[in-house]
mmCIF file of C-alpha atoms in Angstrom:
data_model
loop_
_atom_site.group_PDB
_atom_site.id
_atom_site.type_symbol
_atom_site.label_atom_id
_atom_site.label_comp_id
_atom_site.label_asym_id
_atom_site.label_seq_id
_atom_site.Cartn_x
_atom_site.Cartn_y
_atom_site.Cartn_z
ATOM 1 C CA MET L 1 97.029 115.181 90.444
ATOM 2 C CA THR L 2 93.901 113.069 90.458
ATOM 3 C CA PRO L 3 93.849 110.725 93.921
ATOM 4 C CA VAL L 4 93.506 106.973 92.205
ATOM 5 C CA THR L 5 92.960 104.572 95.291
ATOM 6 C CA GLY L 6 95.539 101.274 94.569
ATOM 7 C CA HIS L 7 98.361 102.900 92.420
ATOM 8 C CA MET L 8 101.077 101.293 93.135
ATOM 9 C CA ILE L 9 103.980 103.332 91.190
ATOM 10 C CA ALA L 10 107.339 100.787 91.270
ATOM 11 C CA VAL L 11 110.998 102.126 90.844
ATOM 12 C CA VAL L 12 113.305 100.302 89.880
ATOM 13 C CA GLY L 13 116.462 101.262 87.680
ATOM 14 C CA SER L 14 118.742 98.971 85.362
ATOM 15 C CA SER L 15 121.818 100.049 87.730
ATOM 16 C CA PRO L 16 122.780 101.619 91.412
ATOM 17 C CA GLY L 17 123.938 104.479 90.023
ATOM 18 C CA VAL L 18 120.403 105.932 87.959
ATOM 19 C CA GLY L 19 118.456 107.539 89.684
ATOM 20 C CA LYS L 20 116.120 105.565 91.840
ATOM 21 C CA SER L 21 116.317 107.553 95.330
ATOM 22 C CA THR L 22 115.897 110.559 93.899
ATOM 23 C CA LEU L 23 113.493 109.340 91.294
ATOM 24 C CA CYS L 24 110.433 108.142 94.325
ATOM 25 C CA ARG L 25 111.180 111.245 96.607
ATOM 26 C CA ALA L 26 109.926 114.354 93.892
ATOM 27 C CA ILE L 27 106.237 111.187 92.428
ATOM 28 C CA ALA L 28 105.536 110.533 96.949
ATOM 29 C CA ARG L 29 106.388 114.566 97.356
ATOM 30 C CA ARG L 30 104.273 115.872 93.814
ATOM 31 C CA ALA L 31 101.105 112.818 94.687
ATOM 32 C CA ALA L 32 100.675 114.566 98.253
ATOM 33 C CA GLU L 33 100.976 117.664 97.717
ATOM 34 C CA SER L 34 98.223 116.881 95.394
ATOM 35 C CA GLY L 35 95.684 115.450 97.920
ATOM 36 C CA ALA L 36 97.617 111.832 97.915
ATOM 37 C CA THR L 37 97.925 110.232 100.520
ATOM 38 C CA VAL L 38 100.548 108.808 99.923
ATOM 39 C CA ASP L 39 103.177 106.000 101.452
ATOM 40 C CA HIS L 40 106.709 105.772 100.245
ATOM 41 C CA PHE L 41 107.998 103.499 100.804
ATOM 42 C CA GLU L 42 112.418 103.725 100.583
ATOM 43 C CA GLU L 43 115.158 100.817 99.998
ATOM 44 C CA ALA L 44 115.863 100.069 102.905
ATOM 45 C CA ASP L 45 112.454 100.036 104.428
ATOM 46 C CA ILE L 46 112.284 96.231 103.854
ATOM 47 C CA LEU L 47 114.384 95.176 106.831
ATOM 48 C CA SER L 48 112.097 97.426 109.592
ATOM 49 C CA ARG L 49 108.255 97.443 108.032
ATOM 50 C CA PRO L 50 106.256 95.061 109.138
ATOM 51 C CA SER L 51 104.417 93.096 106.650
ATOM 52 C CA PHE L 52 108.705 92.305 105.823
ATOM 53 C CA ARG L 53 109.503 91.412 108.793
ATOM 54 C CA PRO L 54 109.017 87.298 107.009
ATOM 55 C CA VAL L 55 111.554 88.307 104.513
ATOM 56 C CA ALA L 56 114.235 90.095 107.154
ATOM 57 C CA GLU L 57 113.901 87.537 109.702
ATOM 58 C CA GLU L 58 114.837 84.594 106.465
ATOM 59 C CA PHE L 59 117.736 86.652 105.294
ATOM 60 C CA ALA L 60 119.214 87.143 108.625
ATOM 61 C CA ASP L 61 119.370 83.349 109.249
ATOM 62 C CA GLY L 62 122.541 82.150 107.722
ATOM 63 C CA THR L 63 121.391 81.522 104.170
ATOM 64 C CA GLY L 64 121.314 85.143 103.281
ATOM 65 C CA SER L 65 118.075 84.786 100.429
ATOM 66 C CA VAL L 66 114.837 84.746 101.208
ATOM 67 C CA ARG L 67 112.047 82.230 99.741
ATOM 68 C CA PRO L 68 109.951 83.870 97.054
ATOM 69 C CA ALA L 69 106.675 82.763 99.268
ATOM 70 C CA THR L 70 108.046 84.767 101.261
ATOM 71 C CA LEU L 71 108.619 87.691 98.802
ATOM 72 C CA VAL L 72 105.202 87.069 97.442
ATOM 73 C CA GLU L 73 103.188 87.095 100.284
ATOM 74 C CA SER L 74 104.760 90.239 102.196
ATOM 75 C CA THR L 75 103.774 92.153 98.926
ATOM 76 C CA ARG L 76 100.282 91.089 99.699
ATOM 77 C CA ASP L 77 100.116 91.678 103.050
ATOM 78 C CA TYR L 78 101.162 95.343 102.596
ATOM 79 C CA VAL L 79 99.635 95.972 100.069
ATOM 80 C CA ALA L 80 96.986 94.523 101.789
ATOM 81 C CA ARG L 81 97.839 96.731 104.911
ATOM 82 C CA SER L 82 98.434 99.533 102.979
ATOM 83 C CA ARG L 83 94.734 99.394 101.252
ATOM 84 C CA ALA L 84 93.143 99.608 104.808
ATOM 85 C CA ALA L 85 94.604 102.002 105.389
ATOM 86 C CA GLY L 86 93.188 104.107 102.856
ATOM 87 C CA VAL L 87 96.240 104.900 100.848
ATOM 88 C CA ASP L 88 95.794 105.990 97.543
ATOM 89 C CA VAL L 89 99.359 105.745 96.169
ATOM 90 C CA LEU L 90 102.381 103.783 97.199
ATOM 91 C CA VAL L 91 106.231 105.186 96.070
ATOM 92 C CA THR L 92 108.134 101.662 96.368
ATOM 93 C CA ASP L 93 111.963 102.367 96.091
ATOM 94 C CA ALA L 94 113.687 98.962 94.488
ATOM 95 C CA LEU L 95 111.135 96.867 96.040
ATOM 96 C CA LEU L 96 108.421 95.367 92.974
ATOM 97 C CA PRO L 97 109.422 92.554 91.433
ATOM 98 C CA PHE L 98 112.373 92.375 93.239
ATOM 99 C CA ILE L 99 114.386 90.954 90.210
ATOM 100 C CA PRO L 100 117.678 91.657 90.982
ATOM 101 C CA SER L 101 117.463 89.599 94.392
ATOM 102 C CA LEU L 102 116.503 86.675 92.184
ATOM 103 C CA VAL L 103 118.798 86.643 90.084
ATOM 104 C CA ALA L 104 121.096 86.340 92.356
ATOM 105 C CA TRP L 105 120.120 83.984 94.297
ATOM 106 C CA GLY L 106 120.655 81.876 91.858
ATOM 107 C CA HIS L 107 116.782 81.088 90.073
ATOM 108 C CA ASP L 108 116.360 80.514 86.734
ATOM 109 C CA GLU L 109 113.939 82.366 84.132
ATOM 110 C CA SER L 110 111.006 80.489 84.403
ATOM 111 C CA VAL L 111 111.691 80.559 87.905
ATOM 112 C CA ILE L 112 110.924 84.404 88.223
ATOM 113 C CA ALA L 113 108.893 84.299 85.235
ATOM 114 C CA THR L 114 106.920 82.514 88.269
ATOM 115 C CA VAL L 115 107.002 85.300 90.856
ATOM 116 C CA LEU L 116 106.785 87.329 88.884
ATOM 117 C CA ALA L 117 102.885 86.040 88.363
ATOM 118 C CA ASP L 118 101.820 85.236 91.900
ATOM 119 C CA LEU L 119 103.249 88.781 92.235
ATOM 120 C CA GLU L 120 100.118 90.151 89.929
ATOM 121 C CA GLU L 121 97.057 88.112 92.126
ATOM 122 C CA ALA L 122 99.193 89.406 95.189
ATOM 123 C CA VAL L 123 99.013 93.487 95.203
ATOM 124 C CA ARG L 124 95.154 92.585 92.675
ATOM 125 C CA PRO L 125 93.052 94.822 92.501
ATOM 126 C CA THR L 126 95.810 97.041 92.959
ATOM 127 C CA ARG L 127 96.885 98.717 89.725
ATOM 128 C CA VAL L 128 101.397 98.593 88.774
ATOM 129 C CA THR L 129 103.189 101.622 87.298
ATOM 130 C CA VAL L 130 106.407 99.792 86.859
ATOM 131 C CA VAL L 131 108.676 102.485 86.549
ATOM 132 C CA TYR L 132 111.925 101.399 84.613
ATOM 133 C CA LEU L 133 114.971 103.877 84.494
ATOM 134 C CA ARG L 134 117.987 102.265 82.462
ATOM 135 C CA ASP L 135 121.343 103.945 81.977
ATOM 136 C CA ASP L 136 124.229 102.883 80.777
ATOM 137 C CA PRO L 137 125.857 99.730 83.683
ATOM 138 C CA ASP L 138 129.166 101.709 82.342
ATOM 139 C CA THR L 139 128.354 104.752 83.975
ATOM 140 C CA ALA L 140 125.814 104.127 86.016
ATOM 141 C CA LEU L 141 128.207 102.647 88.036
ATOM 142 C CA ARG L 142 131.018 104.872 87.825
ATOM 143 C CA ARG L 143 128.829 107.544 89.008
ATOM 144 C CA ALA L 144 127.684 105.469 91.819
ATOM 145 C CA VAL L 145 131.575 105.522 93.435
ATOM 146 C CA GLU L 146 131.960 108.349 92.954
ATOM 147 C CA ARG L 147 128.694 109.067 94.842
ATOM 148 C CA GLU L 148 129.639 106.810 97.476
ATOM 149 C CA GLY L 149 133.029 105.824 97.636
ATOM 150 C CA PRO L 150 135.693 102.985 97.026
ATOM 151 C CA ASP L 151 134.103 100.944 99.515
ATOM 152 C CA TRP L 152 131.184 100.300 98.337
ATOM 153 C CA GLU L 153 132.986 99.884 95.234
ATOM 154 C CA ASP L 154 134.831 96.402 97.023
ATOM 155 C CA TRP L 155 130.701 95.670 98.647
ATOM 156 C CA TYR L 156 128.986 95.729 95.796
ATOM 157 C CA VAL L 157 131.828 93.702 94.114
ATOM 158 C CA THR L 158 132.079 91.017 96.859
ATOM 159 C CA LYS L 159 128.065 91.058 97.066
ATOM 160 C CA LEU L 160 127.307 90.315 94.034
ATOM 161 C CA GLY L 161 130.955 88.556 93.691
ATOM 162 C CA ASP L 162 129.144 85.754 96.801
ATOM 163 C CA SER L 163 126.111 85.050 95.758
ATOM 164 C CA PRO L 164 125.010 82.173 94.161
ATOM 165 C CA GLY L 165 123.563 83.873 90.379
ATOM 166 C CA THR L 166 126.176 86.213 90.188
ATOM 167 C CA ARG L 167 129.240 84.912 91.689
ATOM 168 C CA SER L 168 130.884 85.446 87.739
ATOM 169 C CA VAL L 169 131.266 88.550 88.708
ATOM 170 C CA LYS L 170 135.341 89.830 90.132
ATOM 171 C CA ASP L 171 135.545 93.428 89.391
ATOM 172 C CA LEU L 172 132.939 96.937 88.035
ATOM 173 C CA SER L 173 133.664 95.536 84.695
ATOM 174 C CA SER L 174 131.726 92.001 85.109
ATOM 175 C CA ALA L 175 129.205 93.881 87.265
ATOM 176 C CA ALA L 176 128.351 95.764 84.365
ATOM 177 C CA GLU L 177 128.204 92.999 81.845
ATOM 178 C CA HIS L 178 126.158 91.315 84.755
ATOM 179 C CA LEU L 179 123.439 94.234 84.546
ATOM 180 C CA ARG L 180 123.332 94.197 80.868
ATOM 181 C CA ARG L 181 122.181 90.699 81.000
ATOM 182 C CA GLU L 182 120.257 91.397 83.981
ATOM 183 C CA GLU L 183 118.334 94.386 82.008
ATOM 184 C CA GLU L 184 117.548 91.847 79.055
ATOM 185 C CA LEU L 185 116.075 89.095 80.922
ATOM 186 C CA THR L 186 113.762 92.911 83.173
ATOM 187 C CA VAL L 187 112.896 94.490 80.303
ATOM 188 C CA ARG L 188 111.223 90.199 78.565
ATOM 189 C CA LEU L 189 109.617 89.178 82.031
ATOM 190 C CA LEU L 190 108.095 92.933 82.281
ATOM 191 C CA ALA L 191 106.648 92.843 79.188
ATOM 192 C CA GLY L 192 104.632 89.613 79.725
ATOM 193 C CA THR L 193 103.320 91.818 82.501
ATOM 194 C CA ASP L 194 99.684 93.193 83.148
ATOM 195 C CA TRP L 195 101.036 95.668 84.472
ATOM 196 C CA HIS L 196 101.684 99.467 82.616
ATOM 197 C CA VAL L 197 106.012 99.716 82.052
ATOM 198 C CA LEU L 198 107.615 103.427 81.758
ATOM 199 C CA SER L 199 110.898 102.661 79.964
ATOM 200 C CA VAL L 200 113.470 105.888 80.766
ATOM 201 C CA ASP L 201 116.517 106.032 79.562
ATOM 202 C CA VAL L 202 117.750 107.942 82.041
ATOM 203 C CA GLY L 203 122.060 108.420 80.200
ATOM 204 C CA ARG L 204 120.179 111.427 78.682
ATOM 205 C CA ARG L 205 118.606 113.197 81.202
ATOM 206 C CA ASP L 206 119.317 114.903 84.321
ATOM 207 C CA ALA L 207 117.082 114.698 88.349
ATOM 208 C CA ALA L 208 115.161 117.049 86.581
ATOM 209 C CA ARG L 209 114.196 116.108 83.362
ATOM 210 C CA THR L 210 113.724 112.728 84.179
ATOM 211 C CA GLU L 211 110.918 113.569 86.859
ATOM 212 C CA GLN L 212 109.696 115.762 84.048
ATOM 213 C CA TYR L 213 109.351 113.013 81.825
ATOM 214 C CA VAL L 214 107.848 111.151 84.174
ATOM 215 C CA ARG L 215 105.041 113.013 85.628
ATOM 216 C CA GLU L 216 104.429 114.043 81.955
ATOM 217 C CA ASN L 217 103.565 109.203 80.696
ATOM 218 C CA LEU L 218 103.000 107.687 83.997
ATOM 219 C CA PRO L 219 99.364 107.383 84.575
ATOM 220 C CA ASP L 220 97.676 109.487 86.627
ATOM 221 C CA LEU L 221 100.858 112.423 87.932
#
C-alpha cells in the first residue's frame, strides 16, 4: 500500500455481527505495515476522543440523542486534528456517516441526506471510502447473539425499541425487518454522495476472504 495523505476508510455494516471491527483491525494493521501513519478509530472511541467530547456530552444529557450539527462539527474537528498530526490513513469503525443513529433519533430521509452533504463538506479535502458490509440481518443478528450472549439481545432490542425512530422493534424478528429498511435507505443515501462506496456481501465470505476482497478492491490498499 502506498501511503495516501488524508484517506478515511469508514467501515460500516448493515447489521451487528457482520465483522466491522475485525475488518478495521486488519485494514489498520496492513496500512501500518506498509509505512502509513494510521489512526484506528474504534467504535467505543466516540466516548473518549477529544473531538467527539461534545457528542458524548449531548448524548449523556438525558435526551439520548445528539444534534446533527454536533456530529458534523465533531467530525470536522477530528479530521482536521488528524490532518495536522500527519495521519495518512484514518480507519473508522461504525463512525461516518452515522445513518443508524440518525434513523434511531427519528430523523427522516431528507434530513439525513442534508447531514451527509454537510459531512462531505466537513471532511474535505480528505478522501473518503465507505466500506459497507452487508449480510442477511437474521443471520447477522443470530451471529451477534452467539458471540455476545443473550444479555446482548435484550440490550439491543431494548435500545432500538426505546428510540423514537425505531420504536417498532420489539424482538429480533422486528429488529431484522428494521435493518432491512435501513439498508435500503443507506444504499440510496450513499449513492448520492461523492464518496467511493465499496459494498461487500459478507454472507458468502469468512473474515479472511472479506479482508482479501477489500484489499483487492479498495483504492491504495
